[in-house]
Amino acid sequence: MSSGNPTSKMLAANSLKQIFTQESRPAMGVWQMLPGANISRILARSGADWVMVDCEHGNIDDAAMHEAVPAIAALGVSPIVRIPDLQPSMVKRALDSGAHGILAPLIRTVEDVKNLVTAAKFPPEGKRGFGSPIAMQNFNPMPTFTEYLQQANESLLTMVQIETQEALDCVEEIAPLVDVIFIGPFDLGNNIGHPIIEGKMDPELDEAIDRILKAAVTAGKKCGIFCTGGEQAKQYADKGFHMISVATDYTLLGAAMADSLSIARGQGKQDKPASY
């Protein structure tokens, strides 16, 4: 179901999708793993284009997700929810919270992706149920019930993570089905037998990442990647990635505190390998 209007309220309010449409720069984001609307607001005020609310590995349950999403959206930043698994109920809860998109982890097959898209779209494109009065408030200007129903399918982003050998093997088939294919380098490295050890990435992992980016570009889709810091994020931006996670709240908080204490003791900043 489509509004047929490229300037619909929901499209205009989805800042991440607007950056994708403009194609002038990569969309830089941050990862929220710790619960709390104040943390959501700090991350959204950082200059990020989007914030990933991590319900898979983060310490964020359903209630915390429903607090994070509006806090991020209220500041004009796109809240994206990484769902815990591929259950349709998880897709529905995330989108009904008002998320501007979802990210599904540990995809393995083309069928996994098709089922995910079905769960994320209203009929006739999918089978998503309609009824949440909460979602509309996280778009500005706020759509009516009818406008949300008519505009959601074209305005919300469906993303999948390529982080298994099985998904890598069929990434060229997966890419056309979604808006974004997102690379989880740590899980991908583990799954293809080339784990990242102390920040070192084997050539085979680099080749897999290049293959995924090429598949996305060939399909006319966007490609994202999880990075461990600003320097690595800049490297992947220069390679042509469209959506880049620069840092996580948990890691950055710990690193900033440790660095400040180390400097205070006259020891300078700490040397740390790339990690989560």
mmCIF file of C-alpha atoms in Angstrom:
data_model
loop_
_atom_site.group_PDB
_atom_site.id
_atom_site.type_symbol
_atom_site.label_atom_id
_atom_site.label_comp_id
_atom_site.label_asym_id
_atom_site.label_seq_id
_atom_site.Cartn_x
_atom_site.Cartn_y
_atom_site.Cartn_z
ATOM 1 C CA MET A 1 0.000 0.000 0.000
ATOM 2 C CA SER A 2 1.601 3.264 -1.101
ATOM 3 C CA SER A 3 0.611 6.908 -0.851
ATOM 4 C CA GLY A 4 2.223 7.557 -4.240
ATOM 5 C CA ASN A 5 3.543 10.811 -2.812
ATOM 6 C CA PRO A 6 7.355 11.177 -2.657
ATOM 7 C CA THR A 7 6.942 14.091 -0.207
ATOM 8 C CA SER A 8 4.621 12.239 2.183
ATOM 9 C CA LYS A 9 4.782 13.138 5.869
ATOM 10 C CA MET A 10 6.460 9.902 6.868
ATOM 11 C CA LEU A 11 9.085 10.034 4.139
ATOM 12 C CA ALA A 12 9.924 13.625 5.071
ATOM 13 C CA ALA A 13 10.228 12.676 8.757
ATOM 14 C CA ASN A 14 12.539 9.697 8.186
ATOM 15 C CA SER A 15 15.879 11.504 8.268
ATOM 16 C CA LEU A 16 17.864 8.359 7.479
ATOM 17 C CA LYS A 17 15.833 7.652 4.375
ATOM 18 C CA GLN A 18 16.169 11.296 3.320
ATOM 19 C CA ILE A 19 19.968 11.002 3.479
ATOM 20 C CA PHE A 20 19.789 7.838 1.389
ATOM 21 C CA THR A 21 17.621 9.645 -1.171
ATOM 22 C CA GLN A 22 19.933 12.673 -1.395
ATOM 23 C CA GLU A 23 22.993 10.421 -1.932
ATOM 24 C CA SER A 24 25.377 13.227 -0.957
ATOM 25 C CA ARG A 25 27.067 11.573 2.024
ATOM 26 C CA PRO A 26 27.013 8.459 4.203
ATOM 27 C CA ALA A 27 24.600 8.343 7.126
ATOM 28 C CA MET A 28 26.586 8.171 10.361
ATOM 29 C CA GLY A 29 25.000 6.610 13.413
ATOM 30 C CA VAL A 30 25.586 5.298 16.901
ATOM 31 C CA TRP A 31 24.523 2.171 18.757
ATOM 32 C CA GLN A 32 22.432 2.248 21.946
ATOM 33 C CA MET A 33 22.972 -0.813 24.140
ATOM 34 C CA LEU A 34 22.145 0.696 27.535
ATOM 35 C CA PRO A 35 18.528 1.425 28.514
ATOM 36 C CA GLY A 36 17.309 4.905 29.377
ATOM 37 C CA ALA A 37 15.670 7.769 27.525
ATOM 38 C CA ASN A 38 18.373 10.152 28.749
ATOM 39 C CA ILE A 39 21.003 8.004 27.050
ATOM 40 C CA SER A 40 18.848 8.012 23.898
ATOM 41 C CA ARG A 41 18.737 11.807 23.979
ATOM 42 C CA ILE A 42 22.494 12.129 24.530
ATOM 43 C CA LEU A 43 23.152 9.893 21.529
ATOM 44 C CA ALA A 44 20.601 11.700 19.353
ATOM 45 C CA ARG A 45 22.152 15.077 20.236
ATOM 46 C CA SER A 46 25.648 13.857 19.315
ATOM 47 C CA GLY A 47 25.214 14.765 15.657
ATOM 48 C CA ALA A 48 24.247 11.241 14.621
ATOM 49 C CA ASP A 49 21.854 10.765 11.726
ATOM 50 C CA TRP A 50 20.389 7.639 13.294
ATOM 51 C CA VAL A 51 20.511 5.668 16.525
ATOM 52 C CA MET A 52 20.306 1.872 16.618
ATOM 53 C CA VAL A 53 18.264 0.666 19.581
ATOM 54 C CA ASP A 54 19.793 -2.751 20.178
ATOM 55 C CA CYS A 55 17.285 -5.285 21.454
ATOM 56 C CA GLU A 56 19.450 -8.238 20.401
ATOM 57 C CA HIS A 57 22.717 -7.874 22.315
ATOM 58 C CA GLY A 58 21.948 -4.675 24.203
ATOM 59 C CA ASN A 59 20.407 -4.447 27.671
ATOM 60 C CA ILE A 60 17.162 -3.132 26.188
ATOM 61 C CA ASP A 61 13.804 -4.843 26.688
ATOM 62 C CA ASP A 62 10.446 -4.009 25.124
ATOM 63 C CA ALA A 63 9.609 -1.260 27.621
ATOM 64 C CA ALA A 64 13.021 0.394 27.242
ATOM 65 C CA MET A 65 12.652 0.248 23.457
ATOM 66 C CA HIS A 66 9.327 2.089 23.695
ATOM 67 C CA GLU A 67 11.070 4.825 25.689
ATOM 68 C CA ALA A 68 14.145 5.060 23.459
ATOM 69 C CA VAL A 69 12.363 5.346 20.110
ATOM 70 C CA PRO A 70 10.301 8.497 20.887
ATOM 71 C CA ALA A 71 13.228 10.149 22.697
ATOM 72 C CA ILE A 72 15.378 9.777 19.566
ATOM 73 C CA ALA A 73 12.656 10.712 17.090
ATOM 74 C CA ALA A 74 11.734 13.856 19.040
ATOM 75 C CA LEU A 75 15.195 15.242 18.258
ATOM 76 C CA GLY A 76 14.829 14.755 14.503
ATOM 77 C CA VAL A 77 17.022 11.653 14.388
ATOM 78 C CA SER A 78 15.884 8.308 12.984
ATOM 79 C CA PRO A 79 15.416 5.552 15.575
ATOM 80 C CA ILE A 80 16.168 2.113 14.112
ATOM 81 C CA VAL A 81 15.502 -1.022 16.166
ATOM 82 C CA ARG A 82 17.618 -4.143 15.963
ATOM 83 C CA ILE A 83 15.119 -6.841 16.806
ATOM 84 C CA PRO A 84 16.215 -9.831 18.941
ATOM 85 C CA ASP A 85 15.345 -12.461 16.337
ATOM 86 C CA LEU A 86 13.206 -13.065 13.268
ATOM 87 C CA GLN A 87 9.848 -13.623 14.934
ATOM 88 C CA PRO A 88 7.111 -11.551 13.244
ATOM 89 C CA SER A 89 5.953 -10.387 16.678
ATOM 90 C CA MET A 90 9.329 -8.704 17.209
ATOM 91 C CA VAL A 91 9.000 -6.886 13.879
ATOM 92 C CA LYS A 92 5.514 -5.696 14.779
ATOM 93 C CA ARG A 93 6.491 -4.469 18.250
ATOM 94 C CA ALA A 94 9.460 -2.508 16.899
ATOM 95 C CA LEU A 95 7.511 -0.817 14.115
ATOM 96 C CA ASP A 96 4.506 -0.211 16.356
ATOM 97 C CA SER A 97 6.815 1.656 18.745
ATOM 98 C CA GLY A 98 7.348 4.183 15.951
ATOM 99 C CA ALA A 99 10.756 3.051 14.725
ATOM 100 C CA HIS A 100 11.781 4.410 11.341
ATOM 101 C CA GLY A 101 13.141 1.000 10.414
ATOM 102 C CA ILE A 102 14.221 -2.403 11.681
ATOM 103 C CA LEU A 103 17.446 -4.383 11.470
ATOM 104 C CA ALA A 104 17.212 -8.189 11.592
ATOM 105 C CA PRO A 105 20.248 -10.165 12.792
ATOM 106 C CA LEU A 106 21.653 -13.550 11.776
ATOM 107 C CA ILE A 107 19.870 -13.896 8.453
ATOM 108 C CA ARG A 108 20.704 -17.210 6.773
ATOM 109 C CA THR A 109 18.414 -17.714 3.780
ATOM 110 C CA VAL A 110 16.475 -15.857 1.119
ATOM 111 C CA GLU A 111 13.338 -17.299 2.701
ATOM 112 C CA ASP A 112 14.288 -15.673 6.021
ATOM 113 C CA VAL A 113 14.401 -12.324 4.269
ATOM 114 C CA LYS A 114 11.133 -12.798 2.412
ATOM 115 C CA ASN A 115 9.376 -13.701 5.662
ATOM 116 C CA LEU A 116 10.851 -10.650 7.355
ATOM 117 C CA VAL A 117 9.646 -8.314 4.607
ATOM 118 C CA THR A 118 6.189 -9.872 4.795
ATOM 119 C CA ALA A 119 6.076 -9.174 8.528
ATOM 120 C CA ALA A 120 7.238 -5.571 8.046
ATOM 121 C CA LYS A 121 4.756 -4.545 5.334
ATOM 122 C CA PHE A 122 1.033 -3.885 5.442
ATOM 123 C CA PRO A 123 -1.182 -5.714 2.899
ATOM 124 C CA PRO A 124 -1.055 -6.224 0.002
ATOM 125 C CA GLU A 125 2.783 -6.226 0.142
ATOM 126 C CA GLY A 126 2.852 -8.098 3.448
ATOM 127 C CA LYS A 127 0.915 -9.250 6.472
ATOM 128 C CA ARG A 128 1.688 -6.675 9.150
ATOM 129 C CA GLY A 129 -1.205 -6.029 11.509
ATOM 130 C CA PHE A 130 -2.476 -2.460 11.954
ATOM 131 C CA GLY A 131 -3.630 -0.834 15.153
ATOM 132 C CA SER A 132 -0.879 0.875 17.173
ATOM 133 C CA PRO A 133 -1.771 4.453 18.176
ATOM 134 C CA ILE A 134 1.832 4.960 19.333
ATOM 135 C CA ALA A 135 3.770 4.813 16.063
ATOM 136 C CA MET A 136 2.423 8.003 14.489
ATOM 137 C CA GLN A 137 3.771 10.325 17.193
ATOM 138 C CA ASN A 138 7.346 9.550 16.176
ATOM 139 C CA PHE A 139 7.014 11.286 12.817
ATOM 140 C CA ASN A 140 6.927 15.053 12.428
ATOM 141 C CA PRO A 141 4.565 16.299 11.138
ATOM 142 C CA MET A 142 2.512 13.531 12.713
ATOM 143 C CA PRO A 143 0.531 11.442 10.215
ATOM 144 C CA THR A 144 -3.049 10.436 10.830
ATOM 145 C CA PHE A 145 -3.995 6.774 11.258
ATOM 146 C CA THR A 146 -4.915 6.645 7.586
ATOM 147 C CA GLU A 147 -1.746 8.365 6.448
ATOM 148 C CA TYR A 148 0.388 5.974 8.491
ATOM 149 C CA LEU A 149 -1.383 3.005 6.933
ATOM 150 C CA GLN A 150 -0.942 4.419 3.433
ATOM 151 C CA GLN A 151 2.647 5.652 3.780
ATOM 152 C CA ALA A 152 4.383 3.137 6.060
ATOM 153 C CA ASN A 153 5.331 0.583 3.404
ATOM 154 C CA GLU A 154 7.331 3.077 1.359
ATOM 155 C CA SER A 155 8.633 5.112 4.291
ATOM 156 C CA LEU A 156 9.978 2.554 6.772
ATOM 157 C CA LEU A 157 13.322 0.839 6.219
ATOM 158 C CA THR A 158 13.778 -2.928 6.256
ATOM 159 C CA MET A 159 17.371 -3.967 6.892
ATOM 160 C CA VAL A 160 19.104 -7.309 7.361
ATOM 161 C CA GLN A 161 22.517 -8.211 8.707
ATOM 162 C CA ILE A 162 24.845 -10.289 6.608
ATOM 163 C CA GLU A 163 26.888 -12.082 9.243
ATOM 164 C CA THR A 164 26.650 -15.786 8.396
ATOM 165 C CA GLN A 165 28.272 -17.937 5.720
ATOM 166 C CA GLU A 166 24.839 -18.918 4.437
ATOM 167 C CA ALA A 167 23.745 -15.288 3.960
ATOM 168 C CA LEU A 168 27.050 -14.404 2.315
ATOM 169 C CA ASP A 169 26.588 -17.267 -0.147
ATOM 170 C CA CYS A 170 23.269 -15.811 -1.351
ATOM 171 C CA VAL A 171 23.836 -12.098 -0.721
ATOM 172 C CA GLU A 172 23.238 -11.263 -4.387
ATOM 173 C CA GLU A 173 19.727 -12.742 -4.044
ATOM 174 C CA ILE A 174 19.063 -11.062 -0.691
ATOM 175 C CA ALA A 175 20.116 -7.532 -1.615
ATOM 176 C CA PRO A 176 17.214 -6.721 -3.994
ATOM 177 C CA LEU A 177 14.631 -7.721 -1.353
ATOM 178 C CA VAL A 178 15.441 -5.099 1.304
ATOM 179 C CA ASP A 179 16.407 -1.453 1.689
ATOM 180 C CA VAL A 180 19.751 -2.014 3.400
ATOM 181 C CA ILE A 181 22.122 -4.925 3.853
ATOM 182 C CA PHE A 182 24.179 -4.342 6.960
ATOM 183 C CA ILE A 183 27.472 -6.045 7.755
ATOM 184 C CA GLY A 184 28.288 -7.351 11.218
ATOM 185 C CA PRO A 185 32.051 -7.907 10.776
ATOM 186 C CA PHE A 186 32.632 -9.756 14.040
ATOM 187 C CA ASP A 187 29.939 -12.400 13.531
ATOM 188 C CA LEU A 188 30.692 -12.575 9.810
ATOM 189 C CA GLY A 189 34.357 -13.212 10.512
ATOM 190 C CA ASN A 190 33.486 -15.910 13.056
ATOM 191 C CA ASN A 191 31.051 -17.601 10.688
ATOM 192 C CA ILE A 192 33.376 -17.760 7.687
ATOM 193 C CA GLY A 193 36.291 -19.025 9.761
ATOM 194 C CA HIS A 194 38.236 -15.750 9.922
ATOM 195 C CA PRO A 195 37.432 -14.147 13.277
ATOM 196 C CA ILE A 196 38.677 -10.683 14.152
ATOM 197 C CA ILE A 197 41.410 -11.208 16.733
ATOM 198 C CA GLU A 198 42.761 -8.137 18.551
ATOM 199 C CA GLY A 199 41.414 -5.923 15.794
ATOM 200 C CA LYS A 200 43.102 -7.780 12.924
ATOM 201 C CA MET A 201 40.929 -8.608 9.907
ATOM 202 C CA ASP A 202 42.047 -11.357 7.520
ATOM 203 C CA PRO A 203 42.007 -10.723 3.751
ATOM 204 C CA GLU A 204 39.204 -13.278 3.389
ATOM 205 C CA LEU A 205 36.973 -11.159 5.631
ATOM 206 C CA ASP A 206 37.858 -8.009 3.710
ATOM 207 C CA GLU A 207 36.931 -9.826 0.481
ATOM 208 C CA ALA A 208 33.581 -10.894 1.950
ATOM 209 C CA ILE A 209 32.849 -7.297 2.985
ATOM 210 C CA ASP A 210 33.707 -6.068 -0.518
ATOM 211 C CA ARG A 211 31.393 -8.690 -2.015
ATOM 212 C CA ILE A 212 28.498 -7.546 0.172
ATOM 213 C CA LEU A 213 29.014 -3.884 -0.721
ATOM 214 C CA LYS A 214 29.125 -4.771 -4.416
ATOM 215 C CA ALA A 215 25.907 -6.801 -4.112
ATOM 216 C CA ALA A 216 24.110 -3.857 -2.544
ATOM 217 C CA VAL A 217 25.319 -1.336 -5.114
ATOM 218 C CA THR A 218 24.494 -3.672 -8.009
ATOM 219 C CA ALA A 219 20.958 -4.097 -6.669
ATOM 220 C CA GLY A 220 20.541 -0.344 -6.245
ATOM 221 C CA LYS A 221 20.358 -0.716 -2.464
ATOM 222 C CA LYS A 222 22.293 0.684 0.477
ATOM 223 C CA CYS A 223 25.029 -1.044 2.444
ATOM 224 C CA GLY A 224 25.859 -0.451 6.087
ATOM 225 C CA ILE A 225 28.603 -1.638 8.413
ATOM 226 C CA PHE A 226 29.356 -1.764 12.119
ATOM 227 C CA CYS A 227 32.598 0.003 13.055
ATOM 228 C CA THR A 228 34.626 0.267 16.239
ATOM 229 C CA GLY A 229 35.403 3.971 16.102
ATOM 230 C CA GLY A 230 35.688 7.121 14.047
ATOM 231 C CA GLU A 231 38.885 6.208 12.219
ATOM 232 C CA GLN A 232 37.541 2.900 10.959
ATOM 233 C CA ALA A 233 34.215 4.556 10.116
ATOM 234 C CA LYS A 234 36.038 7.094 7.935
ATOM 235 C CA GLN A 235 37.825 4.282 6.100
ATOM 236 C CA TYR A 236 34.539 2.591 5.231
ATOM 237 C CA ALA A 237 32.946 5.903 4.278
ATOM 238 C CA ASP A 238 35.774 6.397 1.809
ATOM 239 C CA LYS A 239 35.080 2.915 0.396
ATOM 240 C CA GLY A 240 31.522 3.930 -0.456
ATOM 241 C CA PHE A 241 29.424 2.560 2.405
ATOM 242 C CA HIS A 242 26.118 4.335 2.833
ATOM 243 C CA MET A 243 25.279 3.702 6.509
ATOM 244 C CA ILE A 244 27.990 3.480 9.154
ATOM 245 C CA SER A 245 27.836 2.788 12.865
ATOM 246 C CA VAL A 246 30.599 4.825 14.451
ATOM 247 C CA ALA A 247 30.453 3.746 18.101
ATOM 248 C CA THR A 248 28.395 2.111 20.853
ATOM 249 C CA ASP A 249 27.378 3.839 24.060
ATOM 250 C CA TYR A 250 28.698 1.027 26.248
ATOM 251 C CA THR A 251 32.152 0.892 24.687
ATOM 252 C CA LEU A 252 32.553 4.638 24.291
ATOM 253 C CA LEU A 253 31.555 5.327 27.893
ATOM 254 C CA GLY A 254 34.092 2.857 29.210
ATOM 255 C CA ALA A 255 36.853 4.062 26.892
ATOM 256 C CA ALA A 256 36.265 7.758 27.632
ATOM 257 C CA MET A 257 36.305 7.175 31.375
ATOM 258 C CA ALA A 258 39.447 5.024 31.198
ATOM 259 C CA ASP A 259 41.225 7.591 29.017
ATOM 260 C CA SER A 260 40.313 10.473 31.316
ATOM 261 C CA LEU A 261 41.585 8.617 34.372
ATOM 262 C CA SER A 262 44.760 7.582 32.558
ATOM 263 C CA ILE A 263 45.454 11.171 31.470
ATOM 264 C CA ALA A 264 44.773 12.402 35.004
ATOM 265 C CA ARG A 265 47.441 10.001 36.269
ATOM 266 C CA GLY A 266 49.936 11.280 33.725
ATOM 267 C CA GLN A 267 49.869 8.074 31.684
ATOM 268 C CA GLY A 268 48.277 9.421 28.492
ATOM 269 C CA LYS A 269 45.531 7.738 26.514
ATOM 270 C CA GLN A 270 45.357 3.974 26.609
ATOM 271 C CA ASP A 271 46.244 1.810 23.594
ATOM 272 C CA LYS A 272 43.317 -0.460 22.864
ATOM 273 C CA PRO A 273 42.700 -2.966 20.037
ATOM 274 C CA ALA A 274 39.579 -2.538 17.923
ATOM 275 C CA SER A 275 36.658 -4.283 19.575
ATOM 276 C CA TYR A 276 33.047 -3.745 20.466
#
